[in-house]
Coordinates of C-alpha atoms in Angstrom, one line a residue:
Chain A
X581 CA 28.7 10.7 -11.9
X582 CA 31.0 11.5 -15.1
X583 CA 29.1 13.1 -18.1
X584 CA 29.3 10.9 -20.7
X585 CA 28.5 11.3 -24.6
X586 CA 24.8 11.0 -25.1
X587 CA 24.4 7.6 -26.7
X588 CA 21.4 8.2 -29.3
X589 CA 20.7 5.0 -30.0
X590 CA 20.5 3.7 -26.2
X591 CA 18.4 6.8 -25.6
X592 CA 16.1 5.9 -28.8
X593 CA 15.5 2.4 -27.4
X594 CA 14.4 4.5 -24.3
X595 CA 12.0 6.6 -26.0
X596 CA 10.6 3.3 -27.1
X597 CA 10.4 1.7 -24.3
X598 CA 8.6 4.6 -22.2
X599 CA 6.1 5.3 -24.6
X600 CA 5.2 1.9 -25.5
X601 CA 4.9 0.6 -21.6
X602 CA 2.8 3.8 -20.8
X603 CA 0.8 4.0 -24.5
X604 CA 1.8 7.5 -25.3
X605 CA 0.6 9.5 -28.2
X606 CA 3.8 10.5 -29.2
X607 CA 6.4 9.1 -31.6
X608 CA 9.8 8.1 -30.2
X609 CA 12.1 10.7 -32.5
X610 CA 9.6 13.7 -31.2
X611 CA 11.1 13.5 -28.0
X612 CA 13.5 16.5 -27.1
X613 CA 16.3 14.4 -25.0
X614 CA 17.2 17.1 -23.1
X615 CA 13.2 17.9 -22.3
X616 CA 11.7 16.6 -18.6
X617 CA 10.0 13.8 -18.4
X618 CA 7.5 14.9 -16.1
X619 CA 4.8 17.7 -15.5
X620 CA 5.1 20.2 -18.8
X621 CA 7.3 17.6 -21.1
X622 CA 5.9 13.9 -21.4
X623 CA 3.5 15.0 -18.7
X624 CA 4.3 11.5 -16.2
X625 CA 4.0 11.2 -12.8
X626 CA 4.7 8.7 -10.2
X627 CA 2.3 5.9 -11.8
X628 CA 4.2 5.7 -14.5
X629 CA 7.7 6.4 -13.1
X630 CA 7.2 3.3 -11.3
X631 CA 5.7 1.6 -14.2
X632 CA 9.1 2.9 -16.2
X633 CA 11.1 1.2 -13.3
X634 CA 9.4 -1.9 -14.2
X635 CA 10.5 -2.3 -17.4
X636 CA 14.0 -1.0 -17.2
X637 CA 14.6 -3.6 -14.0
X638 CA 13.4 -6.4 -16.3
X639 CA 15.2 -4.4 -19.8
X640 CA 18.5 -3.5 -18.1
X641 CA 18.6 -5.8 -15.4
X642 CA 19.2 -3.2 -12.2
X643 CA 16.4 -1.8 -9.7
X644 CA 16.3 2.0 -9.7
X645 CA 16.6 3.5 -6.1
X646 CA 15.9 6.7 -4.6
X647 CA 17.5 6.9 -1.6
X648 CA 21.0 7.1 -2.9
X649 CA 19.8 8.5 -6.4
X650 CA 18.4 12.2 -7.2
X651 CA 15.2 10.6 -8.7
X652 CA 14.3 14.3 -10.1
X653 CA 17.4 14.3 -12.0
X654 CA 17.4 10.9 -13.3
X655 CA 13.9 10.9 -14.6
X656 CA 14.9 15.0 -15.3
X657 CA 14.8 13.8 -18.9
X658 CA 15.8 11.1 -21.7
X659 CA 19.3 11.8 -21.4
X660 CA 19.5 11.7 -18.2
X661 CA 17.2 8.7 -17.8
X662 CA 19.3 6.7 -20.4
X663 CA 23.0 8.2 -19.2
X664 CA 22.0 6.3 -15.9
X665 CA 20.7 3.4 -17.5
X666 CA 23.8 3.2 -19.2
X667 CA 26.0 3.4 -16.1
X668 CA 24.0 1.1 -14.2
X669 CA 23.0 -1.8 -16.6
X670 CA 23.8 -5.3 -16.4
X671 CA 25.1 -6.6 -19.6
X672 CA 23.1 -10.6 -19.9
Chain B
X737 CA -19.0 11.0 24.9
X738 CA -15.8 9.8 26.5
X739 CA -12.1 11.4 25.8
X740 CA -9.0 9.4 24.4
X741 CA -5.7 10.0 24.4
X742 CA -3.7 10.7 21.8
X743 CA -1.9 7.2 21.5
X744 CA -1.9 3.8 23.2
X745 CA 1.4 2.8 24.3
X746 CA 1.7 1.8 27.5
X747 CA 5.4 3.3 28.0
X748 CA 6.7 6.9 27.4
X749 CA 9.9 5.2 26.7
X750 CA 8.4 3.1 24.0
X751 CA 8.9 3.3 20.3
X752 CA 6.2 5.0 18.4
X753 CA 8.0 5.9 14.9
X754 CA 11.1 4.6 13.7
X755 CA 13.1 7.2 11.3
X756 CA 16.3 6.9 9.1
X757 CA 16.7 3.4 10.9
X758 CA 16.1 4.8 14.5
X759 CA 13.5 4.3 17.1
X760 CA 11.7 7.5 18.4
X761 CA 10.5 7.2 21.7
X762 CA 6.6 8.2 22.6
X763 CA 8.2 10.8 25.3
X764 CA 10.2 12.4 22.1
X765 CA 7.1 12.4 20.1
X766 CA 5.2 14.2 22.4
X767 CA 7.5 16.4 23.2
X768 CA 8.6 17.8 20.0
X769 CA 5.1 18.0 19.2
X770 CA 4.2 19.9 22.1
X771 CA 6.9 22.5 21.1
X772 CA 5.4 22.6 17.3
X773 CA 1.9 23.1 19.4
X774 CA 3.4 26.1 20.7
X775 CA 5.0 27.7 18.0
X776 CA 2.3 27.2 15.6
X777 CA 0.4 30.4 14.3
X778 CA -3.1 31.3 15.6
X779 CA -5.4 30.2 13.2
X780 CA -8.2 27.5 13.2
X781 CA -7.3 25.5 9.8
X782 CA -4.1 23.8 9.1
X783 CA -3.3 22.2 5.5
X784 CA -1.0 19.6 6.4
X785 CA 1.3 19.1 3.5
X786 CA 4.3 17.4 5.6
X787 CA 5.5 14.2 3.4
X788 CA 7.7 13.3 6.2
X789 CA 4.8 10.4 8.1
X790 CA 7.1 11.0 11.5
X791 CA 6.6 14.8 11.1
X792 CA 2.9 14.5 9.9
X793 CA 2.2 12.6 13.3
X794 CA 3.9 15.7 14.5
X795 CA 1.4 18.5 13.1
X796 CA -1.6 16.4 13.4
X797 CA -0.7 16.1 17.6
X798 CA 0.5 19.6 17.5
X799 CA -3.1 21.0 15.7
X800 CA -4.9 18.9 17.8
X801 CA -3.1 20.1 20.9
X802 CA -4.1 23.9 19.7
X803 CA -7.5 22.9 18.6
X804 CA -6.5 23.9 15.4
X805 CA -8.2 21.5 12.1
X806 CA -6.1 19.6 10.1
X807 CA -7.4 19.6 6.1
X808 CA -5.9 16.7 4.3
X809 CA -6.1 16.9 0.7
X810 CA -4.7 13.8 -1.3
X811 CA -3.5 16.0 -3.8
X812 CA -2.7 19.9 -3.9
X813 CA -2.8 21.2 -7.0
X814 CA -2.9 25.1 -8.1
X815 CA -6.4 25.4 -8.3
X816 CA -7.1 22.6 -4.9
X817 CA -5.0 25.2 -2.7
X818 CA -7.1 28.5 -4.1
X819 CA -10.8 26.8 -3.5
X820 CA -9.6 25.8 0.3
X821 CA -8.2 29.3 0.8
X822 CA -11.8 30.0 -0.2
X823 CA -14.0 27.8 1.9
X824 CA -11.5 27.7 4.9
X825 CA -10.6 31.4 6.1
X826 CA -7.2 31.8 7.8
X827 CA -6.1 28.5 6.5
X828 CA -2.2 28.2 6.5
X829 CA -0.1 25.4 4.7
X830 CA 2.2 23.5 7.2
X831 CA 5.1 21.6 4.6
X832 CA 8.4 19.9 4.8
X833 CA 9.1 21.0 1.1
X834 CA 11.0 23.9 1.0
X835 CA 10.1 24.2 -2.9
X836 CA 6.1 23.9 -2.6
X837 CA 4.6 26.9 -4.0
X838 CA 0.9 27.5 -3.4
X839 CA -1.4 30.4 -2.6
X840 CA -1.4 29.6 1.2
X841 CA 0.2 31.4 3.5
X842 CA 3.2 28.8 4.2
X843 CA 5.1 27.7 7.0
X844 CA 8.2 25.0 7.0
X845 CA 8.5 22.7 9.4
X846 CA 10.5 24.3 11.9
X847 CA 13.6 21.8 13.0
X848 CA 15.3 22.0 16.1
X849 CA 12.7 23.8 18.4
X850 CA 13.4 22.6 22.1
X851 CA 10.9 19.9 23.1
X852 CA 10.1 20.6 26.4
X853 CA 9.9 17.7 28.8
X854 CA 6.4 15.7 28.7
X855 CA 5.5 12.6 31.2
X856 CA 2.0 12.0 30.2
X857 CA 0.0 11.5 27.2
X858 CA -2.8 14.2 26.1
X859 CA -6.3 12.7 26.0
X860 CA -8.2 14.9 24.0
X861 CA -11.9 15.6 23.4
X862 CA -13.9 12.8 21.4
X863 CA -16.0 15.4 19.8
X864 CA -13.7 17.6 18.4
X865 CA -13.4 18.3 14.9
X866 CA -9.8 16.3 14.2
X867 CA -9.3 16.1 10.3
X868 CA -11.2 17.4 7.4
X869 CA -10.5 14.7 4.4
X870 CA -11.4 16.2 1.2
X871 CA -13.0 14.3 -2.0
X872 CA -13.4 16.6 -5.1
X873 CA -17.2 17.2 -6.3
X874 CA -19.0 17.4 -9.4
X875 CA -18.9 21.1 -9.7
X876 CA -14.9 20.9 -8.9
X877 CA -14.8 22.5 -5.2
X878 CA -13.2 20.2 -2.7
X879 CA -16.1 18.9 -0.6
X880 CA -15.3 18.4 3.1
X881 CA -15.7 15.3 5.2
X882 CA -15.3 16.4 8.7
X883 CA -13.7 13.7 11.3
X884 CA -14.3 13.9 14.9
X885 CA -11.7 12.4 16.9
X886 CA -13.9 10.0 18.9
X887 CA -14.6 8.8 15.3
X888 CA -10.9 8.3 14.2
X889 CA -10.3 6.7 17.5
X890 CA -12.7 4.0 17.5
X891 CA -12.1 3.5 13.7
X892 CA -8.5 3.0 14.4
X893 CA -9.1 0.3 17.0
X894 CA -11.2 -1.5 14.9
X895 CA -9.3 -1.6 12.2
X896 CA -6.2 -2.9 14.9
X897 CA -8.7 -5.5 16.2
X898 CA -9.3 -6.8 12.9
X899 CA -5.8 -6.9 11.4
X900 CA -4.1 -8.5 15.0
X901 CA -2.2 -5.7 16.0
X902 CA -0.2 -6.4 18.7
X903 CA 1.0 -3.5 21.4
X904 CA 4.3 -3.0 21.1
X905 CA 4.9 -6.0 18.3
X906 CA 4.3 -4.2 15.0
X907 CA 5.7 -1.5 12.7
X908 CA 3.8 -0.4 10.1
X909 CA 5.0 1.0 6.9
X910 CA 3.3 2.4 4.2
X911 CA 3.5 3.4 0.5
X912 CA 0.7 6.0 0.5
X913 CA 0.9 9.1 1.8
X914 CA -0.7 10.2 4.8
X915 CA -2.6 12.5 3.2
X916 CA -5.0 10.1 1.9
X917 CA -7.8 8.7 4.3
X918 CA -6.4 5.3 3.8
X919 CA -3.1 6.2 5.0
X920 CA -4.2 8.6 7.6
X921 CA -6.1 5.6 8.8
X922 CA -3.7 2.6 8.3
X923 CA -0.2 4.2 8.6
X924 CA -0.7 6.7 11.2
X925 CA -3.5 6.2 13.6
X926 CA -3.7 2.7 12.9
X927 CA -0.3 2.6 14.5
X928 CA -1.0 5.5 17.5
X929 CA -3.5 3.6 18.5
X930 CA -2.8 0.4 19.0
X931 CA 0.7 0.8 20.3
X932 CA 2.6 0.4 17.5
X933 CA 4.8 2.0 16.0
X934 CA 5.7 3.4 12.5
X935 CA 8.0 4.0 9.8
X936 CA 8.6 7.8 8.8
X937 CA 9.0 6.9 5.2
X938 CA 6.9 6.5 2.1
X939 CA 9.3 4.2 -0.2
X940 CA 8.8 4.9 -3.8
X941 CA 10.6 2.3 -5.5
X942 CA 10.2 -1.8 -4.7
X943 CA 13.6 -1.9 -3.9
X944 CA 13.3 0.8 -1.7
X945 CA 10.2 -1.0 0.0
X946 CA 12.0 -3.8 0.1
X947 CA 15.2 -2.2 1.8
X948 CA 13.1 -0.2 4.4
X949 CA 11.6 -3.6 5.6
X950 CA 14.3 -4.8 6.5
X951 CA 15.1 -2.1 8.3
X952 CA 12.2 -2.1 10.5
X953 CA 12.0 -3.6 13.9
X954 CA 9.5 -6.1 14.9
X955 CA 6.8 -7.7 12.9
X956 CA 7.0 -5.9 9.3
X957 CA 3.4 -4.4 8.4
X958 CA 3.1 -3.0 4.9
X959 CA 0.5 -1.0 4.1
X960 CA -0.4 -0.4 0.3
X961 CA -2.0 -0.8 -2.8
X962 CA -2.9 -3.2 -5.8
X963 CA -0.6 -0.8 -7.7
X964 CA 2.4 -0.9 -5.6
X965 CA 1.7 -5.1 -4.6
X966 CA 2.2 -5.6 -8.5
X967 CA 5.3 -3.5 -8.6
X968 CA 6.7 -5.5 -5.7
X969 CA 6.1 -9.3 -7.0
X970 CA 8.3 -8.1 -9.9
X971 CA 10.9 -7.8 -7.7
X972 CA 13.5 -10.9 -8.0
X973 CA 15.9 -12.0 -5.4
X974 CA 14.7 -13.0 -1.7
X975 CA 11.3 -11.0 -0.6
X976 CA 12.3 -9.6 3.0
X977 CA 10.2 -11.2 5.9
X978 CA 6.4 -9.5 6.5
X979 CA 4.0 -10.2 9.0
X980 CA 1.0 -8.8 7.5
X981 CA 0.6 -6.7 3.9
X982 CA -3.0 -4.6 4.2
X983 CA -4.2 -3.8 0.9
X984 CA -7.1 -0.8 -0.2
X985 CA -8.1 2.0 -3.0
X986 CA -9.2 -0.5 -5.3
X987 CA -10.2 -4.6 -4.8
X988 CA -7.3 -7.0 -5.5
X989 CA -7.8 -9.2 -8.1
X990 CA -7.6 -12.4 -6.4
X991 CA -4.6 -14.2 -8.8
X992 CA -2.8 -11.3 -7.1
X993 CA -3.9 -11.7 -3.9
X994 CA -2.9 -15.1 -4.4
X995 CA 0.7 -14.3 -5.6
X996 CA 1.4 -12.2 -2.8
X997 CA 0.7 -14.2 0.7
X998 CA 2.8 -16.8 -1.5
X999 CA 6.0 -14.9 -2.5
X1000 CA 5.9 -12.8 1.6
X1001 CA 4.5 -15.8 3.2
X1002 CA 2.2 -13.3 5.4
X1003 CA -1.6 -12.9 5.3
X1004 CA -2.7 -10.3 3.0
X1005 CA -6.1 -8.0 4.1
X1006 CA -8.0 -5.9 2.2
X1007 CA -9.5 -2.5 3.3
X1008 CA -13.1 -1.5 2.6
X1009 CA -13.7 2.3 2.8
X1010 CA -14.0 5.6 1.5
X1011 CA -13.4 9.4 2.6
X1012 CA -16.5 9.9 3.5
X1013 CA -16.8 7.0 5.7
X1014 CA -13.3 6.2 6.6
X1015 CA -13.0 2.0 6.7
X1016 CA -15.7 0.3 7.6
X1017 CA -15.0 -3.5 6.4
X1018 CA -12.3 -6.0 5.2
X1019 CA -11.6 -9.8 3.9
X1020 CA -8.6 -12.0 3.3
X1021 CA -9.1 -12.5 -0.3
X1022 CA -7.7 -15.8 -0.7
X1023 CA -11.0 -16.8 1.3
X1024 CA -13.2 -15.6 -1.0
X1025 CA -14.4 -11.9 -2.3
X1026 CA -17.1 -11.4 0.6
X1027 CA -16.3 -8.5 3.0
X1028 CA -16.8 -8.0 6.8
X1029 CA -17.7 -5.2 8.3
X1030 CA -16.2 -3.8 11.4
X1031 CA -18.4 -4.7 14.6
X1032 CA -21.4 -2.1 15.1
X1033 CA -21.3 -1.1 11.4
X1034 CA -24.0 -2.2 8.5
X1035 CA -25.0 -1.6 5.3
X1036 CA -27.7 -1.0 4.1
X1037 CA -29.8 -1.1 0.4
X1038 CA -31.6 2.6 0.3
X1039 CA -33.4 4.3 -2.4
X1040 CA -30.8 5.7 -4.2
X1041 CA -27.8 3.0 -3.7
X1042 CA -26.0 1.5 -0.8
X1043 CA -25.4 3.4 2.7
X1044 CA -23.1 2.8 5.7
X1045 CA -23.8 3.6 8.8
X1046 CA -23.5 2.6 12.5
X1047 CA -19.5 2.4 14.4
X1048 CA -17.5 5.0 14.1
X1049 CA -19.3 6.5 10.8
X1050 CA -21.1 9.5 11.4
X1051 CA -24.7 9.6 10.5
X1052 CA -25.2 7.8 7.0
X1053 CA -23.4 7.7 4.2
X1054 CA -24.3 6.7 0.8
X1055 CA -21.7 4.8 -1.0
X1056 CA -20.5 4.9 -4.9
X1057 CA -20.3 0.8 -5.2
X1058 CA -22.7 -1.5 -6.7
X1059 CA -22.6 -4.1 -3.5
X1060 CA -24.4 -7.7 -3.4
X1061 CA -25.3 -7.8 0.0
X1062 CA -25.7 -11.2 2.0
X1063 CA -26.2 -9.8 5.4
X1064 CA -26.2 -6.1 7.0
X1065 CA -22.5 -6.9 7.7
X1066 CA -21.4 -9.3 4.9
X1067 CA -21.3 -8.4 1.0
X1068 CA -19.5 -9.0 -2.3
X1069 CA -18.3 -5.8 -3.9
X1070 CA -19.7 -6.2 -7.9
X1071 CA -18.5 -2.6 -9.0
X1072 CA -18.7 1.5 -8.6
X1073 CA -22.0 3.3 -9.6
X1074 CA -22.7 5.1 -12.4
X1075 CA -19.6 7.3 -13.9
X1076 CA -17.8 7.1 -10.7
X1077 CA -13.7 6.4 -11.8
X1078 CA -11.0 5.0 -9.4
X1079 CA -7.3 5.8 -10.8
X1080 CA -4.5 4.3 -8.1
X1081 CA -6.7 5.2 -5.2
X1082 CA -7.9 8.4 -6.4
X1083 CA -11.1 9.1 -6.9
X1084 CA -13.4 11.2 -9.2
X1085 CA -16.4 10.8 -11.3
X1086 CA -16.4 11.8 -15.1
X1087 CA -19.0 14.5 -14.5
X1088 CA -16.5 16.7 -12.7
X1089 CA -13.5 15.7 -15.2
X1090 CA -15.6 17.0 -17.9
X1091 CA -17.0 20.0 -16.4
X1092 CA -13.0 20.6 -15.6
X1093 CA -12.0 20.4 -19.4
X1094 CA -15.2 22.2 -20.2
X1095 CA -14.2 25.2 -18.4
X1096 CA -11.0 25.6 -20.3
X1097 CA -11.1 28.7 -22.3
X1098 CA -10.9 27.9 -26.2
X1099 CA -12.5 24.4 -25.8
X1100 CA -15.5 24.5 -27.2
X1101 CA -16.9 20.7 -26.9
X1102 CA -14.8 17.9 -24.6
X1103 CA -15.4 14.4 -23.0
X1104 CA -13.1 11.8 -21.1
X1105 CA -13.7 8.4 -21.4
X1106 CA -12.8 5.5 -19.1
X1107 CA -11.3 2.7 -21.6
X1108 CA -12.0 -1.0 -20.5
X1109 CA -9.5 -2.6 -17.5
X1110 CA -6.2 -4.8 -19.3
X1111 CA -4.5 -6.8 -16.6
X1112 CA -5.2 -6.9 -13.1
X1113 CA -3.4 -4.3 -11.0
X1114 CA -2.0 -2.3 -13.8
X1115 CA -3.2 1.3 -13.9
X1116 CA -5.9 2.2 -16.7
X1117 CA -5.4 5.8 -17.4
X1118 CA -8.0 8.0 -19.2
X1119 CA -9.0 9.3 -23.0
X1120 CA -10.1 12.9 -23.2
X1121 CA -11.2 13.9 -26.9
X1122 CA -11.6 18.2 -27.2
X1123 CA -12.9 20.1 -29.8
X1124 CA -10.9 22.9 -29.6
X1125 CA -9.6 25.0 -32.7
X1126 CA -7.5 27.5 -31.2
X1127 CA -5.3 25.2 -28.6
X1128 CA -2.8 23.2 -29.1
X1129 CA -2.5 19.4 -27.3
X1130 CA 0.5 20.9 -25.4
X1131 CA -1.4 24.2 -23.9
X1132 CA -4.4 22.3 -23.5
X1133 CA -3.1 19.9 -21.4
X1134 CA -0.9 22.4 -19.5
X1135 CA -4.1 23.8 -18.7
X1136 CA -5.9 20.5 -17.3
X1137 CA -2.2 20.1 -15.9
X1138 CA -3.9 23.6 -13.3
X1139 CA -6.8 21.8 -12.5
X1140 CA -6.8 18.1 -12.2
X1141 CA -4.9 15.4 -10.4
X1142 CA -2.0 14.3 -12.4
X1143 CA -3.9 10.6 -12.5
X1144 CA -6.8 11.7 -14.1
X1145 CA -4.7 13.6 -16.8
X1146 CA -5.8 12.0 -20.0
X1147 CA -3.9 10.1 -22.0
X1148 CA -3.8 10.1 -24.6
X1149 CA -5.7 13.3 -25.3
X1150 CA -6.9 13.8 -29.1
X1151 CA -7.8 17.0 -30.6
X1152 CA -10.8 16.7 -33.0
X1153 CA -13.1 18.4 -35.0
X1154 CA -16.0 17.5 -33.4
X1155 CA -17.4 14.9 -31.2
X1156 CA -20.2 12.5 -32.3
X1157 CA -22.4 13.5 -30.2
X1158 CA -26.6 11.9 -31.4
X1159 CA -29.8 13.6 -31.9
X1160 CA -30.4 14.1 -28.3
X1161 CA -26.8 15.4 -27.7
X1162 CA -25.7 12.8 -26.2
X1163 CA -22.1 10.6 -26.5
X1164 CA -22.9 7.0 -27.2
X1165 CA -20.3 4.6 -26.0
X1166 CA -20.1 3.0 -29.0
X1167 CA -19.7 6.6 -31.5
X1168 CA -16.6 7.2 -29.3
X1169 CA -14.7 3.6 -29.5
X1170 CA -15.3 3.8 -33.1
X1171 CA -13.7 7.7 -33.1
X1172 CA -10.9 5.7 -30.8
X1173 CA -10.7 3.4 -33.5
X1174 CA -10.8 5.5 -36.6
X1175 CA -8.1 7.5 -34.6
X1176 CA -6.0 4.6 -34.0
X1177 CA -6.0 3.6 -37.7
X1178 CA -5.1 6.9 -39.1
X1179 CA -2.1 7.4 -37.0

């Protein structure tokens, strides 16, 4: 996949979205982009990764897969999470 | 005590697993497991760690063939893999993850030994020692539920007799892993032993589910949870065509189980079980909340709760559920005992989770709280509230991060000066919603 600019406010309506859907004690500009989502950074695991696919299939209109998709890297962190939600959404 | 074999089908050239969209004949199975048997080290324990179900089948034949016992712990953390080590000398770690990095002495699944040739099916000894499944206690060592294989056997068949699986009809495939007793029971020998056959992979996402199912021949059976069912009727487009969805870790709420035989036009049933004694009952829930148990089992009010016994369940076991009970085989499940907590099929009680956080060096006072259930099927996670000056939220939780399954990590987790604990040093529900509250306004 090409690298692409970061897109802050695509990956501020992220933060938003993650931490609202899983009720995290964080605010949305705390985030580090480049931090991982899971284990030592936002601390999720797969409960809420699949919770996260939820909302971005109903937000952005595309199903996340894993079996032609590194999951580790996509969820890796909020840049990464958002630089493929920005590749693979479906404008409505 | 009689012996069984070690699966049902009635060919060696049937299929008993079907992996990356190929069917893996019985006579492969054994035979590649028969190498493993070989090659595997001399020791009695075996921690199989194998995410792979195809090759779990594998090391669970192959450690049965070598009498070696196969510990199945739902979750290996850090700390999990040190108290084993301690309670079960010369256990090794068998894993098909190159990156896992424990204090067991580790082996990887070796690829590419050469099977030799096999034209019969083991039958192995009813009474030994198959599986140890492992539920955390109060004190935080793993405590051990030992599984005969007689016991698995006839649980196994049961559960086929119950759910209408057909030899040589059905694949199963589930989204829990095979670790768990519930998918040890209901996605491995479930399958084995009623001459089905299985799917190798655990499919994260729905639309990987969804995708696999349709890759699967013969009737579809998925096997999963109210967790991954609500995940699933989000899904839009055309469902893909199931025979049966099986259902257990926590009791559907019935709008769900409603929703689902309507969007997959199969029957849904749930399981009724624990690790201690395996499955032991099940109901279609759009009939109404009352359970069965399997023939030869009942339940039973005692002293201190409800017990199981009778079957396949060895001895008697008490159970953590509040039960209504109609009959010694028929009851309505009304909740879980005490501080008992159930977090997408994982279990705990609060006493261990606070004994865990209370071992923490730096924390000087700390209690989790289970917040009220929202919406049916959606996962309530935990509030922890610590009294601990010199730690910050980040280190603290780094260090829970050692000790406790990732579900039970709380969240959130609130640092506080002190907790308001009453005369008798107690926590009164109430003191700590209006700390969550007072907490909530001042952020």
């Amino acid at each position: 996949m090409a690298m692409t600019l970061p897109d802050e406010t695509l990956e501020r309506e992220v933060a938003d979205l993650v931490i609202s859907t899983l009720n995290l004690d964080v605010s949305p500009e705390s985030v580090d982009p480049e931090a991982p989502l899971y284990r030592e950074g936002l601390g999720l695991d797969s409960i809420d990764i699949l919770e996260i696919a939820l909302v971005v299939s109903k937000r952005y209109g595309f199903q996340l897969r894993a079996d032609n998709e590194d999951n580790v890297r996509i969820f890796g962190s909020l840049r990464s999470l958002s630089q493929h939600i920005a590749v693979n959404r479906v404008e409505c | 005590m009689a012996d069984f074999p070690f699966l049902t089908h009635p060919s060696m050239d049937g299929a008993v697993a079907c992996r990356k969209g190929r069917a893996v004949t019985v006579r492969e199975f054994l035979g590649e497991a028969t190498a493993l048997a070989g090659w595997l080290p001399e020791r009695p324990y075996l921690l199989n760690d194998c995410a792979d179900r195809y090759r779990f089948a594998v090391v669970f034949a192959a450690a049965l063939l070598r009498r070696q016992v196969s510990l199945l712990p739902p979750t290996l953390t850090p700390e999990t893999a040190r108290q084993l080590a301690a309670s079960f000398p010369g256990l090794y770690c068998l894993t098909d993850d190159p990156a896992r990095e424990i204090d067991l002495p580790i082996r990887l699944y070796p690829e590419g030994l050469a099977p030799p040739d096999v034209d019969r099916v083991p039958v192995l000894d009813a009474c030994q020692i198959a599986a140890i499944a492992l539920t955390s206690g109060s004190t935080g060592a793993p405590v051990p539920h030992a599984k005969t294989w007689g016991s698995l056997v006839r649980s196994a068949r049961a559960e086929g007799e119950r759910l209408g699986i057909a030899q040589g009809r059905h694949t199963v495939l589930g989204t829990v892993p095979a670790q768990h007793m519930y998918g040890f029971e209901s996605t491995v020998l479930l399958p084995l032993q009623n001459g089905a056959a299985f799917s190798a992979a655990r499919p994260f996402y729905p639309a990987d589910v969804c995708a696999e199912i349709e890759r699967l021949p013969g009737a579809a059976v998925l096997v999963t949870t109210p967790f991954h069912l609500r995940a699933l009727l989000n899904v839009d487009g055309e469902p893909p065509h199931i025979d049966l969805l099986v259902s257990a870790t926590a009791p559907l709420a019935p709008q769900l189980a409603q929703a689902a035989e309507a969007r997959f036009g199969a029957p849904l049933l749930e399981i009724y079980g624990c690790t201690e004694a395996g499955q032991f009952a099940t109901r279609r829930s759009v009939e109404g909340p009352e359970w069965r148990a399997f023939p030869g089992v009942s339940i039973l009010r005692a002293k201190d709760g409800f017990r199981v016994r009778g079957g396949h369940v060895a001895g008697e076991v008490r159970l953590d559920d509040v039960l209504e009970l109609r009959s010694p085989q028929r009851f309505v499940w009304l909740g879980r005992s005490g501080d008992m907590i159930n977090i997408a099929g994982k279990r705990t009680s609060l006493a261990y989770l606070n004994h865990q956080i209370a071992s923490i060096p730096g924390v000087v006072d700390a209690v989790f709280v289970m917040p009220d259930e929202d919406s049916p099927g959606a996962v309530t996670r935990l509030t922890a509230y610590a009294v601990a000056p010199d730690l910050t939220p980040a280190s603290l939780m780094q260090a829970l991060r050692q000790r406790l399954d990732p579900a039970f990590l709380p969240r959130p987790l609130h640092l506080v000066a002190s907790l308001p604990r009453n005369a008798t040093g107690k926590l009164p529900r109430k003191a700590l919603d209006a700390l969550s509250d007072s907490l909530r306004e001042a952020s």
